[in-house]
Short mmCIF file of C-alpha atoms and ligand atoms in Angstrom, two decimals:
data_model
loop_
_atom_site.label_atom_id
_atom_site.label_comp_id
_atom_site.label_asym_id
_atom_site.label_seq_id
_atom_site.Cartn_x
_atom_site.Cartn_y
_atom_site.Cartn_z
CA MET A 63 -54.74 -53.71 -103.20
CA SER A 64 -58.31 -54.90 -102.78
CA ILE A 65 -61.17 -53.74 -105.01
CA ASN A 66 -64.62 -52.58 -103.92
CA HIS A 67 -67.01 -54.04 -106.45
CA PRO A 68 -70.70 -53.00 -106.74
CA SER A 69 -71.94 -56.61 -106.80
CA PHE A 70 -69.31 -58.42 -104.75
CA GLY A 71 -68.16 -55.81 -102.23
CA GLN A 72 -64.58 -55.79 -101.00
CA LEU A 73 -62.61 -58.31 -103.05
CA ASP A 74 -59.41 -59.88 -101.78
CA THR A 75 -56.54 -60.23 -104.25
CA ASP A 76 -57.02 -64.00 -104.44
CA ARG A 77 -60.73 -63.71 -105.28
CA VAL A 78 -61.51 -64.55 -108.90
CA ILE A 79 -64.96 -63.94 -110.42
CA MET A 80 -66.16 -66.89 -112.49
CA PHE A 81 -68.23 -65.58 -115.41
CA ASP A 82 -70.15 -68.18 -117.36
CA THR A 83 -71.28 -67.46 -120.91
CA THR A 84 -72.63 -70.90 -121.83
CA LEU A 85 -76.08 -69.37 -122.35
CA ARG A 86 -74.75 -66.58 -124.59
CA ASP A 87 -71.42 -67.18 -126.37
CA GLY A 88 -71.89 -70.95 -126.03
CA GLU A 89 -75.49 -71.02 -127.15
CA GLN A 90 -74.61 -68.82 -130.14
CA SER A 91 -72.60 -71.58 -131.82
CA PRO A 92 -74.13 -73.65 -134.64
CA GLY A 93 -76.43 -76.40 -133.43
CA PHE A 94 -76.35 -75.38 -129.75
CA SER A 95 -79.58 -73.39 -129.51
CA MET A 96 -81.66 -74.03 -126.40
CA ASN A 97 -85.32 -73.32 -125.82
CA LEU A 98 -86.54 -71.33 -122.82
CA GLY A 99 -87.17 -74.36 -120.61
CA GLU A 100 -83.72 -75.73 -121.38
CA LYS A 101 -82.08 -72.39 -120.64
CA LEU A 102 -83.86 -72.14 -117.29
CA ARG A 103 -82.74 -75.64 -116.39
CA MET A 104 -79.17 -74.93 -117.42
CA ALA A 105 -79.24 -71.63 -115.51
CA ASP A 106 -80.24 -73.47 -112.32
CA ALA A 107 -77.41 -75.97 -112.77
CA LEU A 108 -74.88 -73.17 -113.34
CA ALA A 109 -76.07 -71.42 -110.20
CA ASP A 110 -75.69 -74.67 -108.23
CA LEU A 111 -72.20 -75.00 -109.64
CA GLY A 112 -71.35 -71.72 -107.94
CA ILE A 113 -70.60 -69.39 -110.82
CA ASP A 114 -70.50 -65.70 -109.87
CA VAL A 115 -71.86 -64.07 -113.04
CA MET A 116 -74.21 -65.64 -115.57
CA GLU A 117 -74.32 -64.10 -119.02
CA ALA A 118 -77.87 -65.19 -119.71
CA GLY A 119 -78.11 -63.97 -123.30
CA PHE A 120 -78.13 -61.05 -125.72
CA PRO A 121 -81.53 -59.42 -125.14
CA ASN A 122 -81.67 -57.29 -128.27
CA ALA A 123 -80.82 -60.22 -130.57
CA SER A 124 -84.44 -61.42 -130.73
CA PRO A 125 -87.65 -61.42 -128.67
CA GLY A 126 -86.80 -64.99 -127.61
CA ASP A 127 -83.41 -63.93 -126.29
CA PHE A 128 -84.97 -61.02 -124.43
CA GLU A 129 -87.56 -63.29 -122.85
CA SER A 130 -85.04 -65.85 -121.70
CA VAL A 131 -82.80 -63.25 -120.01
CA LEU A 132 -85.87 -61.64 -118.42
CA ARG A 133 -87.20 -64.99 -117.14
CA ILE A 134 -83.82 -65.93 -115.68
CA ALA A 135 -83.65 -62.50 -113.99
CA GLU A 136 -87.21 -62.89 -112.66
CA THR A 137 -86.76 -66.41 -111.31
CA LEU A 138 -83.20 -67.39 -110.50
CA GLY A 139 -82.16 -63.74 -110.17
CA GLN A 140 -84.54 -63.32 -107.20
CA ARG A 141 -82.90 -65.97 -105.06
CA ASP A 142 -80.46 -65.18 -102.30
CA ASN A 143 -76.93 -66.04 -103.41
CA ALA A 144 -77.99 -66.18 -107.06
CA PRO A 145 -75.26 -65.24 -109.52
CA VAL A 146 -75.22 -61.75 -110.98
CA ILE A 147 -77.48 -61.92 -114.04
CA CYS A 148 -75.88 -60.31 -117.06
CA GLY A 149 -77.19 -59.28 -120.47
CA LEU A 150 -74.98 -58.54 -123.47
CA ALA A 151 -75.33 -55.36 -125.54
CA ARG A 152 -73.50 -53.66 -128.37
CA THR A 153 -72.91 -49.95 -127.79
CA GLY A 154 -76.11 -48.76 -129.52
CA ARG A 155 -78.83 -47.30 -127.31
CA ALA A 156 -81.40 -49.91 -128.30
CA ASP A 157 -79.12 -52.75 -127.22
CA ILE A 158 -78.31 -51.15 -123.85
CA ILE A 159 -81.95 -50.33 -123.16
CA ARG A 160 -83.11 -53.88 -123.99
CA ALA A 161 -80.33 -55.39 -121.86
CA GLY A 162 -81.19 -53.03 -119.00
CA GLU A 163 -84.88 -53.95 -119.16
CA ALA A 164 -84.13 -57.67 -119.30
CA VAL A 165 -81.84 -57.80 -116.25
CA THR A 166 -83.80 -55.28 -114.14
CA PRO A 167 -85.77 -57.84 -112.07
CA ALA A 168 -82.58 -59.57 -110.83
CA LYS A 169 -81.31 -58.72 -107.36
CA ARG A 170 -77.80 -58.37 -108.73
CA LYS A 171 -77.53 -57.38 -112.39
CA ARG A 172 -74.92 -56.47 -114.95
CA ILE A 173 -74.91 -55.00 -118.43
CA HIS A 174 -72.02 -56.16 -120.58
CA THR A 175 -71.42 -53.81 -123.48
CA PHE A 176 -68.77 -54.27 -126.13
CA ILE A 177 -67.28 -52.67 -129.22
CA ALA A 178 -64.43 -53.74 -131.48
CA THR A 179 -61.15 -51.87 -131.02
CA SER A 180 -58.81 -53.47 -133.58
CA ASP A 181 -58.13 -51.36 -136.68
CA LEU A 182 -59.39 -54.18 -138.89
CA HIS A 183 -62.75 -54.49 -137.14
CA MET A 184 -63.21 -50.73 -136.81
CA ARG A 185 -62.49 -50.13 -140.49
CA VAL A 186 -64.19 -53.09 -142.13
CA LYS A 187 -66.99 -54.04 -139.79
CA LEU A 188 -67.92 -50.93 -137.86
CA ARG A 189 -66.76 -48.30 -140.37
CA MET A 190 -65.90 -46.12 -137.42
CA THR A 191 -62.83 -44.07 -136.56
CA ARG A 192 -60.92 -44.51 -133.33
CA ASP A 193 -62.54 -41.36 -131.96
CA ASP A 194 -66.01 -42.70 -132.87
CA VAL A 195 -65.24 -45.87 -130.93
CA LEU A 196 -64.04 -43.93 -127.88
CA GLN A 197 -67.22 -41.84 -127.96
CA ALA A 198 -69.46 -44.89 -128.41
CA THR A 199 -67.70 -46.53 -125.44
CA THR A 200 -68.28 -43.52 -123.19
CA ASP A 201 -71.93 -43.17 -124.25
CA ALA A 202 -72.70 -46.88 -123.88
CA VAL A 203 -71.10 -47.28 -120.46
CA THR A 204 -72.75 -44.09 -119.21
CA LEU A 205 -76.18 -45.26 -120.37
CA ALA A 206 -75.60 -48.75 -118.93
CA ARG A 207 -74.72 -47.20 -115.56
CA SER A 208 -78.19 -45.65 -115.44
CA TYR A 209 -79.57 -49.22 -115.12
CA THR A 210 -76.97 -50.77 -112.82
CA ASP A 211 -73.70 -49.95 -111.07
CA ASP A 212 -72.25 -53.22 -112.32
CA VAL A 213 -71.17 -52.57 -115.92
CA GLU A 214 -68.70 -54.60 -117.96
CA TRP A 215 -67.09 -53.23 -121.10
CA SER A 216 -65.28 -55.42 -123.64
CA ALA A 217 -62.76 -54.41 -126.28
CA GLU A 218 -63.71 -56.90 -128.97
CA ASP A 219 -60.61 -58.26 -130.75
CA ALA A 220 -58.46 -56.76 -127.98
CA THR A 221 -55.51 -59.05 -128.70
CA ARG A 222 -55.19 -57.63 -132.24
CA THR A 223 -55.68 -54.05 -131.12
CA ASP A 224 -52.96 -51.42 -131.27
CA PRO A 225 -51.62 -51.35 -127.65
CA ASP A 226 -51.72 -47.55 -127.30
CA PHE A 227 -55.29 -47.39 -128.56
CA LEU A 228 -56.31 -50.28 -126.30
CA CYS A 229 -55.02 -48.32 -123.30
CA ARG A 230 -56.96 -45.22 -124.39
CA ALA A 231 -60.18 -47.18 -124.90
CA VAL A 232 -59.89 -48.94 -121.55
CA GLU A 233 -59.28 -45.60 -119.87
CA ALA A 234 -62.39 -44.12 -121.52
CA ALA A 235 -64.51 -47.07 -120.33
CA ILE A 236 -63.21 -46.77 -116.75
CA ARG A 237 -63.81 -43.02 -116.71
CA ALA A 238 -67.40 -43.56 -117.90
CA GLY A 239 -67.99 -45.99 -115.03
CA ALA A 240 -67.21 -49.54 -116.19
CA THR A 241 -66.43 -51.75 -113.19
CA THR A 242 -65.15 -54.72 -115.20
CA ILE A 243 -62.94 -54.44 -118.28
CA ASN A 244 -62.77 -57.50 -120.48
CA LEU A 245 -59.96 -58.01 -123.02
CA PRO A 246 -61.18 -60.82 -125.28
CA ASP A 247 -59.08 -62.88 -127.60
CA THR A 248 -62.06 -62.87 -129.94
CA VAL A 249 -60.51 -64.86 -132.76
CA GLY A 250 -58.29 -67.17 -130.70
CA TYR A 251 -55.12 -65.61 -132.09
CA ALA A 252 -53.09 -64.90 -128.96
CA LEU A 253 -50.32 -66.94 -127.38
CA PRO A 254 -49.91 -67.08 -123.59
CA GLY A 255 -47.02 -64.58 -123.73
CA ASP A 256 -49.32 -62.05 -125.44
CA MET A 257 -51.75 -62.29 -122.54
CA THR A 258 -49.00 -61.61 -120.03
CA ARG A 259 -47.90 -58.57 -122.03
CA ILE A 260 -51.41 -57.12 -122.57
CA PHE A 261 -52.71 -57.53 -119.01
CA SER A 262 -49.48 -56.24 -117.47
CA MET A 263 -49.53 -53.27 -119.84
CA ILE A 264 -53.09 -52.29 -118.89
CA LEU A 265 -52.32 -52.54 -115.18
CA GLU A 266 -49.16 -50.49 -115.56
CA ARG A 267 -50.34 -47.83 -117.98
CA VAL A 268 -54.06 -47.17 -117.54
CA PRO A 269 -55.08 -44.84 -114.72
CA GLY A 270 -57.69 -46.52 -112.49
CA ALA A 271 -56.99 -50.03 -113.79
CA ASP A 272 -56.26 -51.14 -110.23
CA THR A 273 -59.76 -50.06 -109.11
CA ILE A 274 -61.70 -52.30 -111.49
CA ILE A 275 -61.75 -56.01 -112.32
CA LEU A 276 -59.79 -57.08 -115.39
CA SER A 277 -61.40 -59.97 -117.21
CA THR A 278 -60.16 -62.57 -119.69
CA HIS A 279 -62.30 -64.19 -122.44
CA ASN A 280 -60.58 -66.54 -124.86
CA HIS A 281 -61.56 -68.45 -127.95
CA ASN A 282 -59.98 -71.74 -128.80
CA ASP A 283 -59.05 -71.46 -132.50
CA LEU A 284 -55.47 -72.52 -131.79
CA GLY A 285 -56.39 -74.79 -128.88
CA LEU A 286 -54.91 -72.23 -126.46
CA ALA A 287 -58.00 -70.78 -124.78
CA VAL A 288 -57.37 -72.37 -121.38
CA ALA A 289 -53.60 -71.71 -121.48
CA ASN A 290 -54.24 -68.07 -122.39
CA THR A 291 -56.75 -67.75 -119.55
CA ILE A 292 -54.22 -69.09 -117.05
CA ALA A 293 -51.58 -66.66 -118.35
CA ALA A 294 -54.00 -63.72 -118.06
CA VAL A 295 -54.85 -64.65 -114.46
CA ALA A 296 -51.16 -64.92 -113.60
CA ALA A 297 -50.75 -61.41 -115.05
CA GLY A 298 -53.56 -59.89 -112.97
CA ALA A 299 -56.96 -60.80 -114.49
CA ARG A 300 -59.51 -61.42 -111.73
CA GLN A 301 -62.51 -62.44 -113.81
CA ILE A 302 -62.46 -65.59 -115.93
CA GLU A 303 -64.98 -66.00 -118.73
CA GLY A 304 -65.73 -69.38 -120.24
CA THR A 305 -68.34 -71.99 -121.01
CA ILE A 306 -69.16 -75.49 -119.86
CA ASN A 307 -67.55 -78.11 -122.12
CA GLY A 308 -65.84 -75.19 -123.91
CA ILE A 309 -68.78 -74.71 -126.26
CA GLY A 310 -68.89 -71.51 -128.32
CA GLU A 311 -68.27 -69.88 -131.66
CA ARG A 312 -66.05 -71.87 -134.09
CA ALA A 313 -63.58 -73.87 -131.95
CA GLY A 314 -65.34 -72.70 -128.81
CA ASN A 315 -64.51 -70.75 -125.66
CA ALA A 316 -62.19 -71.64 -122.80
CA ALA A 317 -63.70 -74.62 -120.94
CA LEU A 318 -64.60 -73.47 -117.42
CA GLU A 319 -64.19 -76.93 -115.92
CA GLU A 320 -60.62 -77.16 -117.22
CA ILE A 321 -59.65 -73.72 -115.92
CA VAL A 322 -61.17 -74.38 -112.50
CA MET A 323 -59.38 -77.70 -112.11
CA ALA A 324 -56.07 -76.29 -113.38
CA VAL A 325 -56.25 -73.54 -110.79
CA ARG A 326 -57.36 -75.94 -108.03
CA THR A 327 -54.74 -78.54 -108.86
CA ARG A 328 -51.85 -76.05 -108.97
CA PRO A 329 -52.32 -73.69 -106.01
CA ASP A 330 -48.52 -73.53 -105.85
CA ALA A 331 -48.50 -71.66 -109.18
CA MET A 332 -51.89 -69.91 -109.25
CA PRO A 333 -52.71 -66.83 -107.17
CA VAL A 334 -56.52 -67.25 -107.07
CA LYS A 335 -59.26 -69.46 -105.61
CA PRO A 336 -62.45 -69.94 -107.64
CA ARG A 337 -65.59 -70.60 -105.57
CA ILE A 338 -66.88 -73.44 -107.68
CA VAL A 339 -68.48 -76.59 -106.26
CA THR A 340 -66.22 -78.83 -108.31
CA GLU A 341 -68.19 -81.98 -107.40
CA ARG A 342 -71.00 -80.59 -109.57
CA ILE A 343 -68.86 -80.17 -112.67
CA LEU A 344 -69.67 -83.51 -114.26
CA ARG A 345 -73.42 -83.27 -113.83
CA THR A 346 -73.43 -79.75 -115.29
CA SER A 347 -71.42 -80.96 -118.27
CA LYS A 348 -73.78 -83.91 -118.74
CA LEU A 349 -76.83 -81.72 -118.53
CA LEU A 350 -75.47 -79.50 -121.27
CA SER A 351 -74.70 -82.50 -123.48
CA THR A 352 -78.18 -83.85 -122.86
CA ILE A 353 -79.86 -80.58 -123.72
CA THR A 354 -77.79 -79.81 -126.81
CA GLY A 355 -77.35 -83.36 -128.07
CA PHE A 356 -73.58 -82.94 -128.32
CA ASP A 357 -71.41 -85.31 -126.29
CA VAL A 358 -67.88 -84.30 -125.34
CA GLN A 359 -65.11 -86.36 -126.92
CA PRO A 360 -63.99 -89.36 -124.78
CA ASN A 361 -60.55 -87.87 -124.09
CA LYS A 362 -61.88 -84.44 -123.11
CA ALA A 363 -60.10 -83.27 -119.93
CA ILE A 364 -62.12 -83.54 -116.69
CA VAL A 365 -65.49 -84.60 -118.18
CA GLY A 366 -64.62 -87.01 -121.01
CA ARG A 367 -65.46 -90.66 -120.36
CA ASN A 368 -61.74 -91.60 -120.51
CA ALA A 369 -60.50 -88.69 -118.41
CA PHE A 370 -59.87 -91.00 -115.44
CA ALA A 371 -59.56 -94.36 -117.24
CA HIS A 372 -56.27 -96.23 -117.00
CA GLU A 373 -55.66 -98.72 -119.77
CA ALA A 374 -51.90 -99.35 -120.08
CA GLY A 375 -50.60 -102.17 -117.85
CA ILE A 376 -47.87 -100.06 -116.24
CA HIS A 377 -50.34 -97.30 -115.49
CA GLN A 378 -52.87 -99.71 -114.01
CA ASP A 379 -50.20 -101.29 -111.84
CA GLY A 380 -49.04 -97.91 -110.50
CA TYR A 381 -52.59 -96.67 -110.07
CA LEU A 382 -53.60 -99.74 -108.04
CA LYS A 383 -50.60 -99.26 -105.72
CA ASP A 384 -51.32 -95.56 -105.25
CA ALA A 385 -53.82 -93.59 -107.35
CA ALA A 386 -51.60 -90.51 -107.08
CA THR A 387 -49.05 -92.16 -109.38
CA TYR A 388 -51.24 -91.42 -112.40
CA GLU A 389 -54.01 -89.19 -111.09
CA ILE A 390 -53.42 -85.51 -110.37
CA MET A 391 -56.95 -85.01 -109.02
CA THR A 392 -59.55 -87.50 -107.86
CA PRO A 393 -62.45 -88.39 -110.16
CA GLU A 394 -64.78 -87.76 -107.20
CA SER A 395 -63.56 -84.17 -106.91
CA VAL A 396 -65.25 -83.36 -110.24
CA GLY A 397 -68.29 -85.55 -109.73
CA TRP A 398 -67.38 -88.98 -111.06
CA SER A 399 -68.31 -91.72 -108.65
CA ASN A 400 -67.39 -95.34 -108.62
CA SER A 401 -70.47 -97.38 -109.17
CA SER A 402 -70.15 -101.12 -109.55
CA LEU A 403 -73.89 -101.52 -110.04
CA VAL A 404 -74.54 -103.77 -113.03
CA MET A 405 -77.91 -102.94 -114.50
CA GLY A 406 -80.28 -105.46 -116.01
CA LYS A 407 -83.96 -106.32 -116.19
CA HIS A 408 -84.15 -107.12 -112.47
CA SER A 409 -82.79 -103.75 -111.40
CA GLY A 410 -85.27 -101.58 -109.54
CA ARG A 411 -86.07 -97.91 -109.59
CA ALA A 412 -83.78 -97.10 -106.64
CA ALA A 413 -80.79 -98.75 -108.32
CA PHE A 414 -81.63 -96.91 -111.53
CA ARG A 415 -81.76 -93.58 -109.70
CA ASP A 416 -78.42 -94.43 -108.04
CA LYS A 417 -76.89 -95.25 -111.39
CA LEU A 418 -78.05 -91.93 -112.86
CA ASN A 419 -76.42 -90.18 -109.94
CA ALA A 420 -73.18 -92.10 -110.44
CA LEU A 421 -73.20 -91.22 -114.12
CA GLY A 422 -73.33 -87.55 -113.18
CA TYR A 423 -76.98 -86.77 -113.96
CA GLY A 424 -77.66 -85.57 -110.41
CA GLU A 425 -81.14 -85.45 -108.94
CA VAL A 426 -83.82 -86.26 -111.49
CA GLY A 427 -87.49 -85.25 -111.15
CA ASP A 428 -90.04 -88.04 -110.53
CA ASN A 429 -91.77 -87.74 -113.89
CA GLN A 430 -88.54 -87.86 -115.84
CA LEU A 431 -87.31 -90.71 -113.69
CA ASN A 432 -90.49 -92.73 -114.33
CA ASP A 433 -90.32 -92.22 -118.09
CA ALA A 434 -86.61 -93.02 -118.24
CA PHE A 435 -87.10 -96.07 -116.01
CA ARG A 436 -89.85 -97.36 -118.29
CA ARG A 437 -87.54 -97.05 -121.31
CA PHE A 438 -84.70 -98.65 -119.37
CA LYS A 439 -86.91 -101.68 -118.52
CA ASP A 440 -87.93 -101.94 -122.12
CA LEU A 441 -84.28 -101.86 -123.16
CA ALA A 442 -83.30 -104.43 -120.52
CA ASP A 443 -85.93 -106.81 -121.92
CA ARG A 444 -84.29 -106.59 -125.33
CA LYS A 445 -80.64 -106.44 -124.29
CA LYS A 446 -78.79 -108.81 -121.96
CA ILE A 447 -76.35 -106.34 -120.44
CA VAL A 448 -77.24 -102.70 -120.13
CA TYR A 449 -73.98 -100.73 -120.10
CA ASP A 450 -73.47 -97.28 -118.62
CA GLU A 451 -73.22 -95.91 -122.17
CA ASP A 452 -76.64 -97.42 -122.95
CA ILE A 453 -78.18 -95.64 -119.99
CA SER A 454 -76.53 -92.36 -120.92
CA ALA A 455 -77.80 -92.62 -124.50
CA LEU A 456 -81.27 -93.46 -123.29
CA VAL A 457 -81.63 -90.72 -120.72
CA ASP A 458 -80.01 -88.09 -122.93
CA ASP A 459 -82.82 -88.81 -125.32
CA GLN A 460 -85.44 -88.78 -122.60
CA PHE A 461 -84.47 -85.70 -120.62
CA ARG A 462 -85.05 -83.14 -123.33
CA ASP A 463 -87.57 -80.59 -122.16
CA ASN A 464 -90.40 -78.64 -123.69
CA GLU A 465 -90.08 -80.07 -127.16
CA ARG A 466 -93.00 -79.23 -129.43
CA ILE A 467 -92.72 -82.43 -131.46
CA LYS A 468 -92.66 -85.70 -129.52
CA PHE A 469 -92.08 -89.23 -130.71
CA ILE A 470 -94.98 -91.54 -129.79
CA SER A 471 -94.63 -94.69 -131.89
CA LEU A 472 -93.31 -96.10 -135.13
CA ASP A 473 -94.22 -99.25 -137.01
CA VAL A 474 -92.07 -100.09 -140.02
CA ARG A 475 -92.32 -102.77 -142.73
CA ALA A 476 -89.18 -103.49 -144.70
CA GLY A 477 -87.33 -106.31 -146.44
CA SER A 478 -86.80 -107.57 -149.95
CA LYS A 479 -90.45 -108.49 -150.66
CA THR A 480 -92.63 -105.56 -149.62
CA PRO A 481 -92.08 -101.87 -150.44
CA PRO A 482 -90.78 -100.22 -147.26
CA SER A 483 -93.39 -98.25 -145.37
CA ALA A 484 -93.63 -96.48 -142.02
CA ASP A 485 -96.64 -95.77 -139.76
CA MET A 486 -95.62 -92.83 -137.68
CA GLU A 487 -97.35 -91.34 -134.64
CA LEU A 488 -96.14 -88.00 -133.26
CA GLU A 489 -97.46 -85.53 -130.73
CA ILE A 490 -97.39 -81.97 -132.06
CA ASP A 491 -98.07 -79.29 -129.45
CA GLY A 492 -100.02 -81.84 -127.42
CA VAL A 493 -102.07 -83.27 -130.33
CA ILE A 494 -101.47 -86.82 -131.58
CA VAL A 495 -101.08 -87.05 -135.36
CA HIS A 496 -100.54 -90.14 -137.61
CA ALA A 497 -99.15 -90.65 -141.09
CA THR A 498 -98.16 -93.60 -143.25
CA GLU A 499 -95.59 -93.24 -146.02
CA THR A 500 -93.60 -95.47 -148.32
CA GLY A 501 -90.04 -94.70 -149.27
CA ASP A 502 -86.73 -95.73 -150.65
CA GLY A 503 -85.93 -97.90 -147.61
CA PRO A 504 -87.38 -97.78 -144.09
CA VAL A 505 -85.45 -94.68 -142.99
CA ASP A 506 -86.62 -92.74 -146.02
CA ALA A 507 -90.23 -93.85 -145.39
CA THR A 508 -89.92 -92.77 -141.75
CA PHE A 509 -88.51 -89.35 -142.58
CA LYS A 510 -91.23 -88.85 -145.21
CA ALA A 511 -93.90 -89.69 -142.62
CA ILE A 512 -92.43 -87.08 -140.27
CA GLN A 513 -92.45 -84.60 -143.16
CA THR A 514 -96.13 -85.37 -143.83
CA ILE A 515 -97.10 -84.87 -140.20
CA PHE A 516 -94.98 -81.78 -139.75
CA PRO A 517 -94.37 -80.15 -143.16
CA HIS A 518 -91.08 -78.24 -143.36
CA SER A 519 -88.52 -77.20 -145.92
CA ALA A 520 -85.38 -78.27 -144.05
CA ILE A 521 -82.89 -80.32 -146.07
CA LEU A 522 -81.22 -83.42 -144.69
CA GLN A 523 -77.48 -82.70 -144.78
CA LEU A 524 -76.10 -85.61 -142.79
CA TYR A 525 -77.33 -88.97 -141.57
CA SER A 526 -74.92 -91.08 -139.58
CA VAL A 527 -75.34 -94.20 -137.48
CA GLY A 528 -72.99 -95.48 -134.79
CA ALA A 529 -73.27 -98.17 -132.13
CA VAL A 530 -73.36 -97.11 -128.47
CA THR A 531 -71.67 -100.37 -127.37
CA THR A 532 -70.63 -103.60 -129.10
CA GLY A 533 -72.82 -106.59 -130.10
CA THR A 534 -75.76 -106.97 -132.44
CA ASP A 535 -78.14 -105.98 -129.63
CA ALA A 536 -76.28 -102.69 -129.12
CA GLN A 537 -78.23 -99.46 -129.26
CA ALA A 538 -77.80 -97.43 -132.40
CA LYS A 539 -76.96 -93.75 -131.93
CA VAL A 540 -78.07 -91.72 -134.92
CA THR A 541 -77.14 -88.15 -135.82
CA VAL A 542 -79.26 -86.16 -138.24
CA ARG A 543 -78.24 -82.74 -139.55
CA LEU A 544 -80.90 -80.48 -141.03
CA GLU A 545 -80.43 -77.19 -142.80
CA GLU A 546 -83.03 -74.50 -143.34
CA ALA A 547 -82.28 -71.03 -144.73
CA GLY A 548 -78.61 -71.30 -143.80
CA LYS A 549 -79.36 -72.48 -140.27
CA MET A 550 -77.88 -75.83 -139.34
CA VAL A 551 -78.94 -78.11 -136.49
CA ASP A 552 -77.86 -81.58 -135.37
CA GLY A 553 -80.23 -83.99 -133.64
CA GLN A 554 -79.41 -87.22 -131.85
CA GLY A 555 -81.46 -90.30 -131.05
CA ALA A 556 -80.68 -93.70 -129.57
CA ASP A 557 -82.54 -97.03 -129.56
CA THR A 558 -81.83 -100.72 -130.16
CA ASP A 559 -83.94 -100.27 -133.28
CA THR A 560 -81.95 -98.19 -135.77
CA ILE A 561 -85.07 -96.86 -137.48
CA VAL A 562 -86.59 -95.69 -134.19
CA ALA A 563 -83.23 -94.07 -133.31
CA SER A 564 -83.30 -92.35 -136.72
CA ALA A 565 -86.83 -91.02 -136.14
CA ARG A 566 -85.86 -89.72 -132.70
CA ALA A 567 -82.77 -88.00 -134.13
CA TYR A 568 -84.78 -86.37 -136.92
CA ILE A 569 -87.40 -85.15 -134.45
CA HIS A 570 -84.70 -83.81 -132.12
CA ALA A 571 -83.18 -81.85 -135.02
CA LEU A 572 -86.59 -80.49 -136.03
CA ASN A 573 -87.26 -79.31 -132.48
CA LYS A 574 -83.94 -77.50 -132.46
CA LEU A 575 -84.76 -75.92 -135.77
CA LEU A 576 -88.02 -74.59 -134.34
CA VAL A 577 -86.00 -72.86 -131.61
CA LYS A 578 -83.64 -71.43 -134.24
CA ARG A 579 -86.50 -70.12 -136.38
CA THR A 580 -87.54 -67.75 -133.61
CA ARG A 581 -84.18 -66.04 -133.53
CA THR A 582 -82.10 -63.71 -135.60
CA GLU A 583 -78.50 -64.62 -134.98
CA PRO A 584 -76.37 -61.56 -134.31
CA ALA A 585 -73.82 -61.51 -137.12
CA ASP A 586 -70.92 -59.83 -135.39
CA LEU A 587 -70.72 -61.72 -132.14
CA THR A 588 -67.98 -64.16 -131.29
O1 LIG B 219 -65.31 -63.04 -128.16
C1 LIG B 219 -65.73 -61.89 -127.94
O2 LIG B 219 -65.07 -60.88 -128.24
C2 LIG B 219 -67.04 -61.75 -127.32
C3 LIG B 219 -67.41 -60.39 -126.85
C4 LIG B 219 -68.85 -60.11 -127.09
C5 LIG B 219 -67.05 -60.27 -125.41
O3 LIG B 219 -67.73 -62.71 -127.14
ZN1 LIG B 220 -66.58 -64.60 -127.34
#
């Protein structure tokens, strides 16, 4: 039977709603905070990717979260064909009201309210009885419906919930007016067979379950998030929740790009067709890595640098005869393109733009292109061959938006004769500031100079240096982890000069910390 949905109208049985929570569940994970500009940029990319619902944030978590959901609703949410803009809320009135206010400007809007239903969560975390939870569900959904007809309700920790109680809670949410019911595997505990059992049970036992959309939301603690999602869809779920690159609490959420390509590659076994522009997957993944400073691992499915690389002789031989021997989807179908352009100091701006496109960065604004091109030329003067990895490291560093602290220049003296010292020049909120410091080595002097210019109490927890490519002229890629009042952030920086790369990484981490400072992390969200 087909469902009549308030935001999507009449839905065929093979229609699956793609719900992206990169900006909420994903952004909530340690080190992945984004500032407003970065969220707006990511939101645009997700819309271009073709997602149906964008969970833009948790408005009552902090004023910053409220503002970012509101801005996304006011800008992107006004466009024709924009995704449904969604705000998360617990069941308390204040949360629902804030979420309602934040999504109101969007043409299509959703409130997503949730409450835990497992005995463990109800007893220990909520200190509520089953009846309290049923009442809170009814009240929350009813209030949410006064803001929008599109209301999602989630049974947090659904996969560890007593089955009879889960059915009662879902029924209460449907009766109160929820149009999407989400059954999250909050702690990544379920196996695929559990998903089949739970989704089939709800469809069989709960009155009205065939009139709403059932949704699946899986965490990856056992590495099963994507497999569980596929099992839930096979059992009747018609909304898939996930994040780009699988980012999210602990081991993350189900990776949207993997689910989409699994479903696309196996139409023989899957009953649904996601409306995702798969050719945009890579650039969306890259943008997220650029903004957050976290690369995906090389062997990551779909978007890892080795995902389509063939190394073994037998594989290469087969692949050259017919790519289908070892490739189940084409690299182009997810946005990889074959570029044989070798970049060096004679390469021009057009070739550089082409290369960025081939590497999955998509269209780049003129200002960013000019700055990145200047740094590329500078690198090409110092380095004979500029590899794709060099360009990625360089532009990842360059394309970060709206940072309050910017690297301007660094001059370091080091060696066995003179005490190491660093002359540092930074731009803080548009004002250029200098400092000179000595230290226990050039990196220490550099970090002290940053500390002098921008005093802070964050503690350096990790400092690690790796090479982007091989050779003594390779760029160094530095990671710096800072901790302040229990909040942890990682920053990355790349340069042929290890000390400059270190300064960039430290500054990146500090900028992320400034974003974190403005927020109170909700404690009970996963
Ligand atoms: O994992 C979870 O249970 C969640 C809910 C808020 C949907 O993220
Ligand atoms: Zn979650």
